[in-house]
Each structure stands twice: as C-alpha cells, then as structure tokens.
PDB file of C-alpha atoms in Angstrom:
ATOM      1  CA  MET A  25       8.567  -8.206 -22.765  1.00  0.00           C
ATOM      2  CA  VAL A  26       9.966 -10.615 -20.179  1.00  0.00           C
ATOM      3  CA  LEU A  27       9.819  -9.285 -16.644  1.00  0.00           C
ATOM      4  CA  ALA A  28      12.162 -10.313 -13.887  1.00  0.00           C
ATOM      5  CA  ALA A  29      10.412 -12.359 -11.237  1.00  0.00           C
ATOM      6  CA  ARG A  30       9.047 -10.106  -8.529  1.00  0.00           C
ATOM      7  CA  GLU A  31       8.264 -11.066  -4.993  1.00  0.00           C
ATOM      8  CA  LEU A  32       4.572 -10.503  -4.333  1.00  0.00           C
ATOM      9  CA  PHE A  33       3.126  -8.906  -1.221  1.00  0.00           C
ATOM     10  CA  GLU A  34       1.171 -11.578   0.608  1.00  0.00           C
ATOM     11  CA  GLY A  35      -0.217 -11.881   4.109  1.00  0.00           C
ATOM     12  CA  PHE A  36      -1.561  -9.605   6.798  1.00  0.00           C
ATOM     13  CA  ALA A  37      -0.699  -8.142  10.198  1.00  0.00           C
ATOM     14  CA  LEU A  38      -1.923  -5.667  12.782  1.00  0.00           C
ATOM     15  CA  GLN A  39       0.812  -3.254  13.883  1.00  0.00           C
ATOM     16  CA  ALA A  40       0.910  -0.623  16.623  1.00  0.00           C
ATOM     17  CA  VAL A  41       1.423   2.992  15.548  1.00  0.00           C
ATOM     18  CA  ASP A  42       3.184   5.265  18.039  1.00  0.00           C
ATOM     19  CA  LEU A  43       2.404   8.907  18.784  1.00  0.00           C
ATOM     20  CA  LYS A  44       4.886  10.099  16.141  1.00  0.00           C
ATOM     21  CA  GLY A  45       3.205   7.934  13.484  1.00  0.00           C
ATOM     22  CA  ARG A  46       5.926   5.275  13.454  1.00  0.00           C
ATOM     23  CA  VAL A  47       4.897   1.775  12.503  1.00  0.00           C
ATOM     24  CA  ALA A  48       6.813  -1.333  11.459  1.00  0.00           C
ATOM     25  CA  ILE A  49       6.229  -2.967   8.103  1.00  0.00           C
ATOM     26  CA  PRO A  50       5.422  -6.638   8.879  1.00  0.00           C
ATOM     27  CA  ALA A  51       8.409  -8.946   8.311  1.00  0.00           C
ATOM     28  CA  ASP A  52       6.973 -10.820   5.293  1.00  0.00           C
ATOM     29  CA  LEU A  53       6.061  -7.608   3.486  1.00  0.00           C
ATOM     30  CA  ARG A  54       9.418  -6.020   4.344  1.00  0.00           C
ATOM     31  CA  ALA A  55      11.233  -9.096   3.012  1.00  0.00           C
ATOM     32  CA  ALA A  56       9.389  -8.724  -0.312  1.00  0.00           C
ATOM     33  CA  ILE A  57      10.366  -5.037  -0.490  1.00  0.00           C
ATOM     34  CA  GLU A  58      13.993  -5.931   0.148  1.00  0.00           C
ATOM     35  CA  ARG A  59      14.039  -8.684  -2.502  1.00  0.00           C
ATOM     36  CA  ASN A  60      12.370  -6.449  -5.111  1.00  0.00           C
ATOM     37  CA  ALA A  61      14.551  -3.410  -4.459  1.00  0.00           C
ATOM     38  CA  PRO A  62      17.786  -4.536  -2.774  1.00  0.00           C
ATOM     39  CA  ASP A  63      19.742  -1.835  -0.980  1.00  0.00           C
ATOM     40  CA  ILE A  64      16.881   0.689  -1.201  1.00  0.00           C
ATOM     41  CA  ARG A  65      15.242   1.001   2.205  1.00  0.00           C
ATOM     42  CA  GLN A  66      12.226   2.940   1.008  1.00  0.00           C
ATOM     43  CA  VAL A  67       8.562   2.290   0.516  1.00  0.00           C
ATOM     44  CA  VAL A  68       6.350   4.323  -1.824  1.00  0.00           C
ATOM     45  CA  LEU A  69       3.179   5.329  -0.004  1.00  0.00           C
ATOM     46  CA  GLY A  70      -0.012   6.959  -1.242  1.00  0.00           C
ATOM     47  CA  ARG A  71      -3.776   6.846  -1.064  1.00  0.00           C
ATOM     48  CA  HIS A  72      -5.427   3.763  -2.475  1.00  0.00           C
ATOM     49  CA  PRO A  73      -7.176   4.623  -5.764  1.00  0.00           C
ATOM     50  CA  PHE A  74     -10.553   3.219  -4.645  1.00  0.00           C
ATOM     51  CA  ASP A  75     -10.579   2.279  -0.964  1.00  0.00           C
ATOM     52  CA  PRO A  76     -10.243   4.563   2.090  1.00  0.00           C
ATOM     53  CA  CYS A  77      -6.786   3.238   2.966  1.00  0.00           C
ATOM     54  CA  LEU A  78      -3.165   3.649   1.924  1.00  0.00           C
ATOM     55  CA  SER A  79      -1.410   1.686  -0.782  1.00  0.00           C
ATOM     56  CA  ALA A  80       2.314   0.958  -0.617  1.00  0.00           C
ATOM     57  CA  HIS A  81       4.953  -0.726  -2.756  1.00  0.00           C
ATOM     58  CA  ASP A  82       8.699  -0.989  -3.261  1.00  0.00           C
ATOM     59  CA  VAL A  83      10.456   1.613  -5.399  1.00  0.00           C
ATOM     60  CA  ALA A  84      11.173  -0.915  -8.177  1.00  0.00           C
ATOM     61  CA  TRP A  85       7.431  -1.299  -8.758  1.00  0.00           C
ATOM     62  CA  SER A  86       7.157   2.393  -9.708  1.00  0.00           C
ATOM     63  CA  LYS A  87       8.970   1.815 -13.023  1.00  0.00           C
ATOM     64  CA  GLU A  88       6.776  -1.179 -13.871  1.00  0.00           C
ATOM     65  CA  LYS A  89       3.671   0.819 -12.940  1.00  0.00           C
ATOM     66  CA  TYR A  90       4.805   3.646 -15.225  1.00  0.00           C
ATOM     67  CA  ASP A  91       5.435   1.237 -18.099  1.00  0.00           C
ATOM     68  CA  ARG A  92       1.955  -0.280 -17.687  1.00  0.00           C
ATOM     69  CA  ILE A  93       0.215   3.104 -17.705  1.00  0.00           C
ATOM     70  CA  ASP A  94       2.306   4.232 -20.673  1.00  0.00           C
ATOM     71  CA  ARG A  95       1.481   1.015 -22.577  1.00  0.00           C
ATOM     72  CA  VAL A  96      -2.268   1.548 -21.988  1.00  0.00           C
ATOM     73  CA  GLU A  97      -1.957   5.145 -23.194  1.00  0.00           C
ATOM     74  CA  ARG A  98      -0.085   4.123 -26.367  1.00  0.00           C
ATOM     75  CA  LEU A  99      -2.678   1.442 -27.170  1.00  0.00           C
ATOM     76  CA  ALA A 100      -5.487   3.968 -26.665  1.00  0.00           C
ATOM     77  CA  VAL A 101      -3.814   6.526 -28.931  1.00  0.00           C
ATOM     78  CA  ASP A 102      -3.168   3.861 -31.593  1.00  0.00           C
ATOM     79  CA  ALA A 103      -6.867   2.867 -31.443  1.00  0.00           C
ATOM     80  CA  GLY A 104      -8.019   6.501 -31.626  1.00  0.00           C
ATOM     81  CA  ARG A 105      -9.374   6.506 -28.066  1.00  0.00           C
ATOM     82  CA  ASP A 106      -8.938   9.218 -25.470  1.00  0.00           C
ATOM     83  CA  ILE A 107      -6.416   8.739 -22.692  1.00  0.00           C
ATOM     84  CA  ASP A 108      -6.774   9.738 -19.049  1.00  0.00           C
ATOM     85  CA  PRO A 109      -4.442  12.742 -18.789  1.00  0.00           C
ATOM     86  CA  ARG A 110      -4.446  12.461 -14.992  1.00  0.00           C
ATOM     87  CA  ALA A 111      -3.442   8.781 -14.693  1.00  0.00           C
ATOM     88  CA  LYS A 112       0.295   9.402 -14.287  1.00  0.00           C
ATOM     89  CA  ARG A 113      -0.265  12.374 -11.989  1.00  0.00           C
ATOM     90  CA  ARG A 114      -2.408  10.237  -9.669  1.00  0.00           C
ATOM     91  CA  ALA A 115       0.049   7.338  -9.799  1.00  0.00           C
ATOM     92  CA  PHE A 116       3.240   9.326  -9.244  1.00  0.00           C
ATOM     93  CA  GLY A 117       2.447  12.800  -7.987  1.00  0.00           C
ATOM     94  CA  ILE A 118       0.356  11.926  -4.964  1.00  0.00           C
ATOM     95  CA  VAL A 119       2.834   9.604  -3.259  1.00  0.00           C
ATOM     96  CA  GLU A 120       5.783   9.885  -0.900  1.00  0.00           C
ATOM     97  CA  LYS A 121       8.918   7.798  -0.697  1.00  0.00           C
ATOM     98  CA  VAL A 122       9.442   6.954   2.940  1.00  0.00           C
ATOM     99  CA  ALA A 123      12.644   5.470   4.375  1.00  0.00           C
ATOM    100  CA  PHE A 124      12.440   2.560   6.802  1.00  0.00           C
ATOM    101  CA  ASP A 125      15.027   1.266   9.253  1.00  0.00           C
ATOM    102  CA  ASP A 126      16.460  -2.249   9.696  1.00  0.00           C
ATOM    103  CA  SER A 127      13.404  -3.340  11.674  1.00  0.00           C
ATOM    104  CA  GLY A 128      11.040  -1.953   9.037  1.00  0.00           C
ATOM    105  CA  ARG A 129       9.930   1.063  11.073  1.00  0.00           C
ATOM    106  CA  PHE A 130       8.888   4.172   9.176  1.00  0.00           C
ATOM    107  CA  VAL A 131       6.834   7.260   9.868  1.00  0.00           C
ATOM    108  CA  ILE A 132       3.508   7.472   8.078  1.00  0.00           C
ATOM    109  CA  PRO A 133       3.483  10.959   6.533  1.00  0.00           C
ATOM    110  CA  PRO A 134       0.950  13.101   8.429  1.00  0.00           C
ATOM    111  CA  PHE A 135      -1.196  13.893   5.371  1.00  0.00           C
ATOM    112  CA  PHE A 136      -1.602  10.228   4.491  1.00  0.00           C
ATOM    113  CA  LYS A 137      -2.103   9.221   8.117  1.00  0.00           C
ATOM    114  CA  GLN A 138      -4.919  11.742   8.375  1.00  0.00           C
ATOM    115  CA  LYS A 139      -6.527  10.790   5.045  1.00  0.00           C
ATOM    116  CA  ALA A 140      -6.565   7.091   5.995  1.00  0.00           C
ATOM    117  CA  GLN A 141      -7.724   7.948   9.553  1.00  0.00           C
ATOM    118  CA  ILE A 142      -4.940   5.815  11.037  1.00  0.00           C
ATOM    119  CA  GLY A 143      -4.659   6.147  14.797  1.00  0.00           C
ATOM    120  CA  SER A 144      -2.943   3.748  17.197  1.00  0.00           C
ATOM    121  CA  TRP A 145      -3.165   0.671  14.979  1.00  0.00           C
ATOM    122  CA  ALA A 146      -2.583  -0.156  11.310  1.00  0.00           C
ATOM    123  CA  PHE A 147      -3.807  -3.272   9.513  1.00  0.00           C
ATOM    124  CA  PHE A 148      -1.488  -4.375   6.684  1.00  0.00           C
ATOM    125  CA  ASN A 149      -2.865  -6.537   3.895  1.00  0.00           C
ATOM    126  CA  GLY A 150      -0.917  -7.878   0.910  1.00  0.00           C
ATOM    127  CA  SER A 151      -2.384  -7.216  -2.531  1.00  0.00           C
ATOM    128  CA  GLY A 152       0.130  -8.766  -4.926  1.00  0.00           C
ATOM    129  CA  GLU A 153       2.206  -5.942  -6.431  1.00  0.00           C
ATOM    130  CA  THR A 154       1.256  -3.643  -3.535  1.00  0.00           C
ATOM    131  CA  PHE A 155       0.037  -3.815   0.036  1.00  0.00           C
ATOM    132  CA  ASP A 156      -2.678  -1.839   1.773  1.00  0.00           C
ATOM    133  CA  ILE A 157      -2.518  -0.100   5.152  1.00  0.00           C
ATOM    134  CA  TRP A 158      -5.871   0.422   6.865  1.00  0.00           C
ATOM    135  CA  ALA A 159      -7.192   1.979  10.024  1.00  0.00           C
ATOM    136  CA  PRO A 160      -8.936  -1.115  11.469  1.00  0.00           C
ATOM    137  CA  GLU A 161     -12.056   0.896  12.338  1.00  0.00           C
ATOM    138  CA  VAL A 162     -12.340   2.146   8.753  1.00  0.00           C
ATOM    139  CA  LEU A 163     -11.774  -1.296   7.269  1.00  0.00           C
ATOM    140  CA  MET A 164     -14.554  -2.759   9.401  1.00  0.00           C
ATOM    141  CA  LYS A 165     -17.031  -0.135   8.083  1.00  0.00           C
ATOM    142  CA  THR A 166     -16.072  -0.371   4.393  1.00  0.00           C
ATOM    143  CA  ASP A 167     -18.678  -2.259   2.388  1.00  0.00           C
ATOM    144  CA  LEU A 168     -16.567  -3.511  -0.506  1.00  0.00           C
ATOM    145  CA  VAL A 169     -13.909  -5.171   1.676  1.00  0.00           C
ATOM    146  CA  ASP A 170     -13.960  -8.967   1.509  1.00  0.00           C
ATOM    147  CA  GLU A 171     -15.622 -10.511   4.524  1.00  0.00           C
ATOM    148  CA  ASP A 172     -12.566 -12.733   5.096  1.00  0.00           C
ATOM    149  CA  VAL A 173     -10.312  -9.672   5.357  1.00  0.00           C
ATOM    150  CA  ARG A 174     -12.715  -8.078   7.844  1.00  0.00           C
ATOM    151  CA  GLU A 175     -12.768 -11.284   9.904  1.00  0.00           C
ATOM    152  CA  ILE A 176      -8.962 -11.450   9.970  1.00  0.00           C
ATOM    153  CA  CYS A 177      -8.725  -7.813  11.068  1.00  0.00           C
ATOM    154  CA  GLU A 178     -11.362  -8.337  13.753  1.00  0.00           C
ATOM    155  CA  TYR A 179      -9.582 -11.475  15.008  1.00  0.00           C
ATOM    156  CA  LEU A 180      -6.198  -9.705  15.218  1.00  0.00           C
ATOM    157  CA  CYS A 181      -7.800  -6.778  17.036  1.00  0.00           C
ATOM    158  CA  GLN A 182      -9.350  -9.162  19.577  1.00  0.00           C
ATOM    159  CA  GLN A 183      -5.998 -10.908  20.057  1.00  0.00           C
ATOM    160  CA  LYS A 184      -4.265  -7.599  20.799  1.00  0.00           C
ATOM    161  CA  GLY A 185      -7.085  -6.136  22.878  1.00  0.00           C
ATOM    162  CA  VAL A 186      -7.943  -3.446  20.339  1.00  0.00           C
ATOM    163  CA  LYS A 187     -11.495  -2.113  20.692  1.00  0.00           C
ATOM    164  CA  LEU A 188     -13.292  -1.521  17.415  1.00  0.00           C
TER     165      LEU A 188
END
C-alpha cells in the first residue's frame, strides 16, 4: 500500500490559554494540519494513550489510524491471536473534532482541558503523525518525558514569565 506523503508534526511552542479555554495552534503545526487535510479546519483531540496530556491530529490521520488498527486486528485473527476489542473505541470514541479559525484558535473541550490539567498555558510538542498538548506543570513532573522536552518547556516558560 503506497501512502500519500503526509506532513509530519514537528516542533514545539508555549501558548497562552484564555479564560474560555481558547488557545492557538502554533503556526508550524497548523500548517501541517492544513496541508494534510486541506479545507477542513478541524483538529481531532483526545487524551494521550499513555501520558497525562492531550494528543491531537488532523482529520485525515483518523482514516490512516483506523486502517492501521484494522490491519493489526486482521493479522492477529489470521495468526489465531486475540485482538483488543477496545482499541477502536479508545482511538475513535474518546475524541472530539474541534474547529479552529484562520489564526488557529480553538477551544479546548472542557472535559479534555480538565483531564490534562491545562490552565493558563499549553505546551505543544510535535510527535510525527500527532502532536501533544501539555499543561507545563504536569509535563515538568512526568517521569517518562525526555529531559530535552522538559528543558525546552522550562526555557519557554522562563521566557514568557510563567512560574512553574
């Protein structure tokens, strides 16, 4: 199967979150969304499967993600192994499609904002097919986060006068 070239989510940024939960997707990440899913100003947002943050991607990635999970399930069935009956539910049922405006601003859904403990600031970090959105304070306390990512977040917080 030959896949069309996808723009990857690369880079990082610290963005202010207003009282209504509005935040702007950083320009580089927004540009990747727009190249991967032209004319669809939405981001798919949900809890990260392992880390205490949010995971986001463009709507075009949802189909590829489905195909990958389905392929794994078919291979397991063919090999006589059990499949995870909850994999698709986790991947597609516990997400929200959120519209963003021309400047990339969107409202973090309240449930997800609460679960990720996002307050006045959000740290965005590219992860290839997806990008993560962290509460800086949570990121700094999470053991399995790369030290370089923690240092970048800490640096950006210092630059913007954010107390951790």
